[in-house]
XYZ file of C-alpha atoms in Angstrom:
623
model
C 126.824 179.967 125.671
C 124.330 179.981 128.341
C 123.222 183.117 130.312
C 123.237 182.651 134.158
C 121.879 185.376 137.253
C 125.108 185.303 139.563
C 124.586 186.787 143.044
C 126.385 189.861 144.280
C 126.963 189.792 147.713
C 127.687 192.118 150.480
C 129.366 189.992 153.651
C 126.825 187.078 153.826
C 124.238 189.385 152.119
C 122.618 188.696 148.446
C 122.507 192.649 147.112
C 121.207 191.709 143.967
C 122.070 189.850 140.406
C 125.009 189.855 138.136
C 124.022 189.180 134.613
C 126.226 186.650 132.917
C 127.384 184.757 130.863
C 129.370 181.838 129.841
C 130.882 180.052 127.283
C 132.588 176.819 128.542
C 131.340 175.997 132.284
C 132.677 173.595 134.313
C 130.431 173.007 137.467
C 131.229 169.359 138.469
C 132.773 168.071 141.375
C 135.723 165.893 141.383
C 136.614 164.995 138.305
C 139.798 165.670 136.294
C 140.218 167.459 132.709
C 143.517 166.317 130.774
C 143.281 169.092 127.701
C 146.635 168.549 126.715
C 147.130 169.385 123.128
C 143.752 170.682 122.342
C 143.972 175.080 121.440
C 139.832 176.436 122.160
C 139.834 179.480 119.583
C 136.818 182.238 120.406
C 135.847 184.508 117.813
C 136.186 187.771 119.902
C 132.596 188.325 117.836
C 131.069 186.487 121.323
C 131.930 189.075 122.939
C 128.559 190.885 122.243
C 126.505 187.849 121.983
C 124.696 188.406 125.308
C 123.876 191.621 125.647
C 124.927 193.784 129.138
C 125.788 191.021 130.758
C 129.341 190.307 132.042
C 131.274 187.585 129.910
C 132.968 184.601 131.298
C 134.550 183.092 128.467
C 135.742 179.963 131.135
C 134.152 179.650 134.311
C 134.725 176.993 136.577
C 132.249 176.826 139.480
C 132.624 172.864 141.077
C 134.285 171.904 143.680
C 137.598 169.657 144.121
C 138.597 169.570 140.438
C 141.923 169.242 138.255
C 142.082 171.285 135.525
C 145.408 170.660 133.196
C 146.529 171.583 129.848
C 143.232 174.263 128.983
C 144.891 176.229 126.105
C 142.395 179.258 125.277
C 143.006 182.367 122.068
C 140.639 185.272 121.491
C 140.471 185.653 118.337
C 139.885 188.678 116.651
C 140.015 192.683 117.763
C 135.579 193.049 118.874
C 135.747 193.972 122.337
C 132.690 193.573 125.150
C 129.907 194.696 125.515
C 130.064 194.995 129.277
C 133.109 193.506 130.172
C 134.978 189.995 130.117
C 137.179 187.267 132.053
C 139.050 184.664 130.495
C 138.921 182.121 133.332
C 137.652 182.211 136.623
C 137.700 179.861 139.358
C 135.037 180.381 141.621
C 134.613 176.727 142.968
C 136.856 175.664 146.056
C 139.815 173.190 146.308
C 140.531 173.644 142.489
C 143.524 172.545 140.781
C 144.390 174.746 137.346
C 147.882 173.661 136.069
C 149.564 174.280 132.727
C 146.608 176.735 131.393
C 147.709 178.534 128.487
C 145.607 181.803 127.894
C 146.365 184.214 125.570
C 143.389 187.534 125.799
C 142.301 189.731 123.163
C 139.827 192.606 122.881
C 138.865 195.360 125.523
C 138.109 199.040 124.692
C 139.925 201.553 125.736
C 143.398 199.588 124.788
C 146.965 201.544 123.653
C 146.876 203.650 127.142
C 147.228 202.052 130.044
C 145.400 203.272 133.037
C 146.031 206.717 131.997
C 142.731 207.490 130.993
C 141.410 205.999 134.229
C 140.613 202.519 135.687
C 137.435 202.826 137.609
C 133.787 204.378 137.640
C 135.725 208.139 137.340
C 137.483 207.163 133.924
C 137.711 209.691 131.160
C 136.074 207.049 128.575
C 133.909 204.420 128.861
C 135.777 201.327 130.092
C 134.751 197.141 128.549
C 138.046 196.008 130.485
C 138.861 192.149 129.538
C 140.634 191.038 132.909
C 142.392 187.240 131.909
C 142.376 184.639 135.189
C 140.059 185.879 138.632
C 140.275 183.447 141.433
C 137.139 183.729 143.942
C 137.847 179.584 145.034
C 139.030 178.473 148.575
C 142.645 176.606 148.334
C 142.808 177.145 144.592
C 146.446 175.489 142.764
C 147.352 177.820 139.710
C 150.539 175.481 138.876
C 152.590 176.364 136.006
C 150.172 178.622 133.621
C 151.237 181.164 131.096
C 149.151 184.139 130.960
C 150.055 186.434 127.637
C 147.430 189.902 127.574
C 146.553 192.183 124.921
C 143.574 193.587 127.039
C 142.978 195.823 129.458
C 142.481 194.147 132.117
C 144.997 192.371 135.358
C 146.951 188.980 134.637
C 145.532 186.027 138.090
C 143.611 188.404 140.369
C 142.158 186.734 143.406
C 138.776 188.647 144.807
C 137.536 186.658 148.176
C 139.884 183.960 146.955
C 141.487 182.473 150.405
C 144.376 180.397 150.049
C 145.771 180.359 147.103
C 149.431 179.097 145.454
C 150.322 180.417 142.530
C 153.230 178.859 141.591
C 155.839 178.204 138.412
C 153.510 180.515 136.385
C 154.301 183.670 133.853
C 152.255 186.832 132.904
C 153.310 189.274 130.352
C 151.439 192.460 128.996
C 152.771 195.309 126.602
C 154.334 198.237 126.345
C 154.093 201.257 124.970
C 155.362 204.813 124.996
C 153.439 208.053 125.845
C 155.462 209.952 122.417
C 152.974 207.288 120.965
C 149.781 207.503 122.604
C 150.348 211.636 121.688
C 151.095 211.689 118.129
C 147.562 210.129 117.368
C 145.366 212.248 115.173
C 142.523 210.227 116.427
C 141.104 207.756 119.049
C 139.874 207.857 122.614
C 142.750 209.910 123.947
C 142.540 212.154 121.504
C 138.495 213.044 121.750
C 139.578 213.015 125.353
C 142.063 216.153 124.814
C 144.908 213.858 126.188
C 143.709 214.325 129.846
C 145.125 211.787 132.508
C 143.930 210.366 135.248
C 146.961 210.456 137.007
C 149.453 213.138 137.718
C 150.176 215.483 136.198
C 145.861 215.686 134.804
C 147.286 215.094 131.073
C 149.330 212.803 128.933
C 153.111 213.873 128.838
C 155.926 212.893 126.729
C 159.196 210.566 127.689
C 156.496 208.177 129.530
C 156.105 204.124 129.308
C 153.370 202.639 129.913
C 151.840 199.187 130.102
C 148.764 198.401 128.817
C 147.224 195.726 130.696
C 147.081 196.132 133.996
C 148.769 194.263 137.050
C 150.505 190.698 136.597
C 149.264 189.138 140.280
C 146.532 191.300 142.588
C 144.385 191.061 145.062
C 141.484 192.963 146.040
C 140.198 192.887 149.257
C 136.556 191.074 149.203
C 134.794 188.999 146.369
C 131.673 190.590 145.795
C 130.507 187.408 143.923
C 131.297 185.055 146.738
C 130.545 187.595 149.957
C 133.973 187.465 151.744
C 137.551 188.715 151.847
C 140.408 188.111 150.067
C 142.992 186.070 152.501
C 146.390 184.531 152.196
C 148.322 184.305 149.001
C 151.550 182.713 148.178
C 153.278 183.768 144.857
C 156.221 181.034 143.744
C 158.656 181.076 141.558
C 156.717 183.233 138.759
C 158.016 185.688 136.331
C 156.044 188.894 135.804
C 157.198 190.685 132.305
C 155.921 194.175 131.460
C 152.894 194.506 133.132
C 151.891 198.072 135.388
C 152.921 196.278 138.764
C 154.503 192.721 139.122
C 152.945 191.207 142.355
C 150.823 193.557 143.975
C 149.575 191.902 147.672
C 148.502 193.979 150.550
C 144.879 194.215 150.330
C 144.438 191.183 151.249
C 143.761 189.979 155.043
C 147.544 188.332 155.197
C 149.878 187.438 155.565
C 151.083 186.066 152.587
C 154.310 185.269 150.658
C 156.223 185.945 147.825
C 159.106 183.526 147.346
C 161.880 183.176 144.168
C 159.935 185.357 141.571
C 161.061 187.901 138.787
C 159.304 190.825 137.614
C 160.606 192.275 134.924
C 159.971 195.771 133.236
C 156.912 196.717 135.397
C 155.565 200.336 135.262
C 154.459 200.898 138.457
C 156.217 198.839 141.208
C 157.801 196.030 141.225
C 156.399 193.688 144.769
C 154.317 195.247 147.155
C 152.904 193.224 150.146
C 150.657 193.263 153.405
C 150.982 193.385 157.366
C 153.571 190.293 158.382
C 154.205 189.340 154.589
C 157.175 187.389 153.345
C 159.262 188.352 150.122
C 162.553 186.121 150.069
C 164.792 185.128 147.266
C 162.919 187.547 144.735
C 164.312 190.345 142.153
C 163.555 192.532 139.498
C 165.640 195.164 137.537
C 163.231 198.211 138.155
C 163.092 199.413 134.658
C 160.041 201.881 135.021
C 159.409 202.335 138.598
C 160.188 201.002 142.052
C 161.481 197.510 143.145
C 159.545 197.371 146.272
C 156.161 199.512 147.081
C 153.809 199.638 150.406
C 150.457 200.329 149.654
C 149.855 203.528 152.368
C 151.336 203.118 155.733
C 149.634 200.675 157.096
C 151.111 197.271 156.992
C 154.117 196.874 160.123
C 156.510 193.714 160.240
C 157.390 193.149 156.685
C 160.318 190.466 155.802
C 161.739 191.339 152.406
C 164.935 190.411 150.592
C 165.416 191.630 147.309
C 167.593 191.663 144.541
C 168.560 194.499 142.156
C 169.526 193.487 138.745
C 171.272 195.642 136.708
C 169.093 197.498 133.977
C 169.463 201.202 131.588
C 166.772 202.869 130.967
C 166.002 205.874 128.567
C 162.312 206.499 130.827
C 162.989 207.447 134.583
C 162.566 205.788 137.543
C 161.874 208.234 140.441
C 162.244 206.043 143.369
C 163.962 202.800 143.963
C 162.311 201.768 146.780
C 158.889 203.376 148.568
C 159.245 201.637 151.709
C 156.137 203.297 154.100
C 154.782 201.382 156.856
C 156.162 200.417 160.306
C 158.372 197.890 161.958
C 160.073 196.305 158.547
C 163.148 194.840 157.797
C 164.742 194.527 154.269
C 167.404 193.745 152.231
C 167.889 194.975 149.020
C 171.595 193.813 147.710
C 172.761 193.873 143.394
C 172.160 190.418 141.584
C 175.091 188.700 140.730
C 177.268 191.396 142.645
C 176.228 193.733 139.087
C 176.224 197.492 139.514
C 173.323 199.470 138.285
C 174.544 202.225 136.036
C 172.270 204.965 137.285
C 171.455 206.107 140.439
C 168.151 206.104 141.914
C 167.139 207.077 145.491
C 165.550 204.537 147.734
C 162.855 206.913 149.620
C 161.277 206.332 153.140
C 157.945 207.662 153.711
C 156.967 208.381 149.850
C 155.338 206.341 147.291
C 153.660 206.898 143.670
C 150.530 206.138 145.714
C 150.373 208.434 147.422
C 151.081 210.776 144.854
C 148.128 209.743 142.919
C 145.763 210.478 146.223
C 147.685 213.806 146.928
C 146.917 214.778 142.991
C 142.660 214.029 143.455
C 142.633 215.239 146.577
C 145.705 217.954 147.545
C 143.852 219.217 150.405
C 144.098 215.579 151.703
C 146.228 214.644 154.815
C 149.788 213.370 153.356
C 150.283 210.979 156.528
C 147.115 209.087 154.967
C 148.879 207.392 152.425
C 152.973 207.801 153.476
C 155.030 207.851 156.207
C 157.548 205.282 157.595
C 158.531 204.436 161.037
C 160.849 202.118 163.164
C 161.998 200.112 159.621
C 165.144 199.022 159.255
C 167.080 198.539 155.436
C 170.390 196.834 154.544
C 171.715 198.581 151.192
C 173.224 196.753 149.336
C 173.022 198.032 146.100
C 175.350 201.685 146.210
C 172.768 203.591 145.456
C 171.037 206.742 147.458
C 169.052 206.647 150.680
C 166.279 209.111 151.656
C 164.303 209.886 154.480
C 161.474 211.998 153.845
C 159.360 214.539 156.663
C 157.107 211.242 157.524
C 160.155 209.120 158.226
C 160.765 208.593 161.598
C 163.289 206.302 164.230
C 164.274 204.625 160.463
C 167.850 202.506 160.156
C 169.599 202.127 157.402
C 173.111 199.962 157.068
C 174.047 200.866 153.811
C 177.518 200.690 151.312
C 176.484 203.968 149.683
C 177.358 207.395 151.048
C 175.399 209.476 149.668
C 172.158 210.280 152.428
C 169.582 212.932 152.545
C 167.168 212.993 155.737
C 164.875 215.076 156.440
C 162.948 213.298 159.370
C 163.216 212.399 162.819
C 165.508 210.619 164.413
C 166.632 208.161 161.779
C 169.764 206.342 161.724
C 172.917 205.561 159.805
C 175.246 202.968 159.514
C 178.304 202.371 156.851
C 179.000 198.876 156.093
C 182.362 199.260 156.023
C 183.544 197.449 159.228
C 187.226 196.477 159.934
C 188.017 192.501 160.339
C 189.379 193.012 163.873
C 187.151 192.922 166.979
C 185.014 195.163 167.904
C 184.538 193.369 171.185
C 187.728 193.965 172.497
C 187.800 197.535 171.653
C 184.809 198.298 173.900
C 186.307 196.105 176.724
C 189.270 198.189 176.684
C 186.883 201.332 176.633
C 185.072 200.514 179.709
C 182.092 199.002 178.090
C 180.670 196.180 179.487
C 179.607 193.940 176.872
C 176.774 190.443 176.277
C 178.091 187.988 173.699
C 175.116 185.699 172.570
C 176.469 182.574 170.500
C 173.497 181.166 168.434
C 174.038 177.914 166.415
C 173.650 173.744 166.645
C 175.012 171.610 168.621
C 178.315 172.627 168.074
C 177.402 175.843 170.218
C 174.783 174.536 172.873
C 177.533 172.107 174.150
C 180.744 173.217 172.294
C 183.559 173.616 175.476
C 184.763 176.539 172.829
C 181.863 178.843 174.332
C 183.128 178.202 177.438
C 186.842 178.841 177.046
C 186.012 182.023 175.389
C 184.088 183.241 178.740
C 187.125 182.005 180.617
C 189.367 184.131 178.072
C 187.577 187.572 178.336
C 186.482 187.222 182.229
C 190.809 186.928 182.501
C 191.218 189.492 180.498
C 188.306 191.658 181.268
C 187.125 190.563 184.883
C 183.167 190.976 185.480
C 183.292 193.302 182.411
C 181.713 190.223 179.851
C 178.672 188.208 179.719
C 178.543 185.498 177.482
C 174.878 183.894 176.929
C 174.940 180.130 174.956
C 171.585 179.780 172.380
C 173.381 177.161 171.113
C 170.352 174.080 170.441
C 171.412 170.820 169.484
C 169.924 169.603 166.135
C 168.900 172.593 164.791
C 169.212 174.661 161.715
C 168.595 178.137 161.015
C 165.031 177.846 160.832
C 164.711 177.107 164.007
C 166.783 180.341 164.671
C 163.816 182.413 162.917
C 161.330 181.074 164.313
C 163.084 181.555 167.894
C 164.718 184.752 166.777
C 163.608 187.334 169.811
C 163.897 184.194 172.266
C 167.175 183.169 171.760
C 168.792 186.437 170.572
C 166.755 189.880 170.377
C 165.455 188.769 174.546
C 169.621 188.760 175.311
C 170.218 192.532 173.790
C 173.969 191.293 172.556
C 176.687 193.683 171.944
C 178.398 190.706 169.569
C 176.824 188.208 167.837
C 178.212 184.383 166.822
C 176.485 182.287 164.426
C 177.387 178.822 163.007
C 173.782 177.063 161.726
C 175.592 176.193 158.477
C 176.996 172.428 159.834
C 173.308 171.993 160.432
C 171.115 173.806 157.133
C 173.405 171.397 154.943
C 171.907 168.186 156.654
C 169.972 166.733 153.834
C 166.727 164.974 155.659
C 166.221 169.709 156.198
C 165.959 170.001 153.046
C 167.203 173.456 153.370
C 169.065 174.936 150.471
C 171.843 177.295 150.515
C 169.383 179.907 149.162
C 167.057 179.689 151.682
C 169.857 179.410 154.398
C 171.131 182.259 153.022
C 167.891 184.187 153.195
C 167.622 182.397 156.815
C 171.287 183.997 157.862
C 169.898 187.473 156.550
C 166.693 188.307 158.611
C 169.241 187.024 161.392
C 171.619 189.530 160.880
C 169.086 192.332 160.013
C 167.014 191.744 162.803
C 169.316 192.067 165.443
C 171.157 195.308 163.506
C 166.927 196.754 163.258
C 167.157 196.501 167.288
C 170.939 196.766 168.031
C 172.437 199.138 164.956
C 176.136 198.651 167.347
C 176.145 194.809 167.893
C 179.164 192.820 166.028
C 178.248 190.080 163.929
C 180.731 187.558 163.829
C 180.111 183.881 161.332
C 181.359 180.673 161.560
C 182.260 177.466 159.819
C 183.000 174.583 161.735
C 183.925 170.581 161.120
C 183.925 168.428 157.618
C 180.568 166.723 158.428
C 181.867 164.343 155.570
C 181.700 161.021 157.672
C 178.571 160.003 156.395
C 177.119 159.088 152.692
C 174.030 159.519 151.271
C 170.667 158.333 152.475
C 172.202 158.245 155.943
C 170.308 160.645 158.260
C 172.938 162.808 159.119
C 174.669 163.076 155.291
C 175.453 167.002 155.409
C 174.664 167.772 151.595
C 176.726 170.608 149.666
C 178.252 171.657 153.032
C 181.335 173.455 151.149
C 178.337 175.519 149.461
C 176.830 175.995 152.361
C 180.246 177.530 153.601
C 180.837 179.538 150.888
C 177.638 180.949 151.624
C 178.704 182.649 155.316
C 181.994 183.513 153.536
C 180.176 185.367 151.073
C 178.336 187.080 153.055
C 180.943 188.315 155.547
C 182.590 189.314 152.661
C 179.876 191.576 150.829
C 178.792 193.009 155.454
C 181.867 193.172 156.166
C 181.575 190.840 159.143
C 184.525 188.707 160.724
C 184.477 185.337 159.642
C 185.882 182.826 161.539
C 186.403 180.197 159.364
C 187.610 176.498 161.256
C 186.925 174.686 158.268
C 189.716 174.334 156.047
C 192.150 173.819 159.353
C 189.717 171.018 160.152
C 190.242 169.701 156.271
C 193.886 169.589 156.401
C 194.405 168.489 159.646
C 191.748 165.356 158.457
C 194.162 164.899 155.349
C 197.605 165.235 157.053
C 196.867 163.443 160.403
C 193.516 161.337 159.830
C 194.508 159.408 163.258
C 194.593 162.816 165.199
C 191.552 164.001 163.371
C 189.362 161.466 164.357
C 190.541 161.415 168.067
C 189.576 165.572 168.087
C 186.142 164.461 166.068
C 185.283 161.080 165.984
C 182.095 161.415 163.605
C 183.773 164.410 161.707
C 181.310 167.309 163.005
C 181.105 166.906 167.135
C 184.706 168.203 168.279
C 185.700 166.416 172.014
C 186.674 169.456 174.501
C 190.473 168.725 173.291
C 189.732 169.081 169.859
C 188.207 172.263 170.800
C 190.632 173.337 173.006
C 193.562 172.809 169.816
C 191.555 174.236 167.212
C 188.768 175.874 167.586
C 188.990 177.864 170.791
C 192.567 179.498 170.213
C 191.626 180.477 166.442
C 188.395 182.784 168.218
C 190.216 183.735 170.150
C 193.069 184.926 168.267
C 190.201 186.054 165.975
C 189.144 188.440 168.226
C 191.966 189.738 169.769
C 191.612 189.015 173.237
C 195.211 189.302 175.314
C 197.164 186.759 176.686
C 197.336 183.040 175.962
C 195.102 179.766 175.637
């Protein structure tokens, strides 16, 4: 071990020394360390060996290093004299892979944040965090963090462009009944007071004994810069205060394919422009999703609610605050949650805490939801608070309470018949937008549809073609405003699955679904009455693996369209089975209609595609 004086910064200006000590220092550059099979056991008596200095158990100050297989264990119960962090990465362009950390030794421990977590804590704090990232372009891969200390799991302060992938973070939980049964100790000596509402430790609750699983702070005093951009991918966080708590950094950040189990305060949070996709959580003890105040804007959220049964009440399932978010929450694997917990617009635990500490402050400083859209496919009730305005909910739940202003609700129970035709019969002009691949851009079915509508309803329907040859749903998402929103659709056709499954695009069914849901939710957010029609197309099975046009998992992509249509109550026009039947019964005819098994010729459209569309919509007359 050695003592050193780091610098503290405010902006680019040093403001003072940071007395520190380090046990294991990686200070070199462009090195590779493979520590696989080695376990470093640190006697916690070392926590008190350096006086009042902050302790870095393992510190990386070098750049462009790859450190693999670092396994560190705290052995014993001694707490730091000041504070400790097990692993800190201050250098730039470092990769930490397969680190395995076990943290022990902090004070107080056993009460979570109830006795305070900052300068105003009710008792002296000697915290012990697990993994601090402060460098640029740090990759944290396949790491495991188990903490039995009061501090964060993986935390970023001044870090820029951090990737956290395939990692696991776990803490411990404890009931307040156990805390209140104590006859000595810091909580007992403080009269069981708390720094959190209602000001006392109350029975019947459960608290995480550590802090957040993956967390950002706005600024890093050790490196003198703001935290920026984080990607969290395929991680699991269990029994931490919060799962993935982003939003303090300069974004946009992304959370992808991540699972949060047993979080106390929140499962997920994110800041302006952020994306949460393919993620799930059980909301066992706290909300699945929270926005930290009303400042976040234009986030895209796709979450699954896992079933859970807990004897500890969860006040809110979602806490929606901010402006312009598009959020979808659905049941995980279609499984229902037994207890009803409301999804709330314009309230949050974050706001509750601040108003408890400063009851005369304006609640709009901490909460408020404006122009947000939620697609709720969980069966859970929805509540608009007084601070919710101009929000839209598409829901499968009939339970709605609205104390806000100008909020709208749509039910997903749509009959499988054409809203387009009903509106035209009522004399309402309609704009139809067709979105998809070359089968749409160059497909005769679009012109056939326009002719049929003009014949039946002269001058009432406008058909706009937004198809694009060689493109998939990534393109649809990227150019969504131009392709769809700018055209103000009353009816929107979507057919991307024939290209989403092209092997060279490497687009999974799950990602294709997220893209589809994004386009659906974005359309309904702006045009809640828009009718959305999904279509499958041709077999596309002429080419073998290795060919640039090979279609991988095409049936799974088509099945996903069917599933989304069923869940949403949308009209599905399923051309694929008819094409497959023709290919089997009359291969020669099929080849004349679709020589490459992908793009129907005009006569193929006229024989198979267009009649099915026109019949499904209920357009009068014959084709």
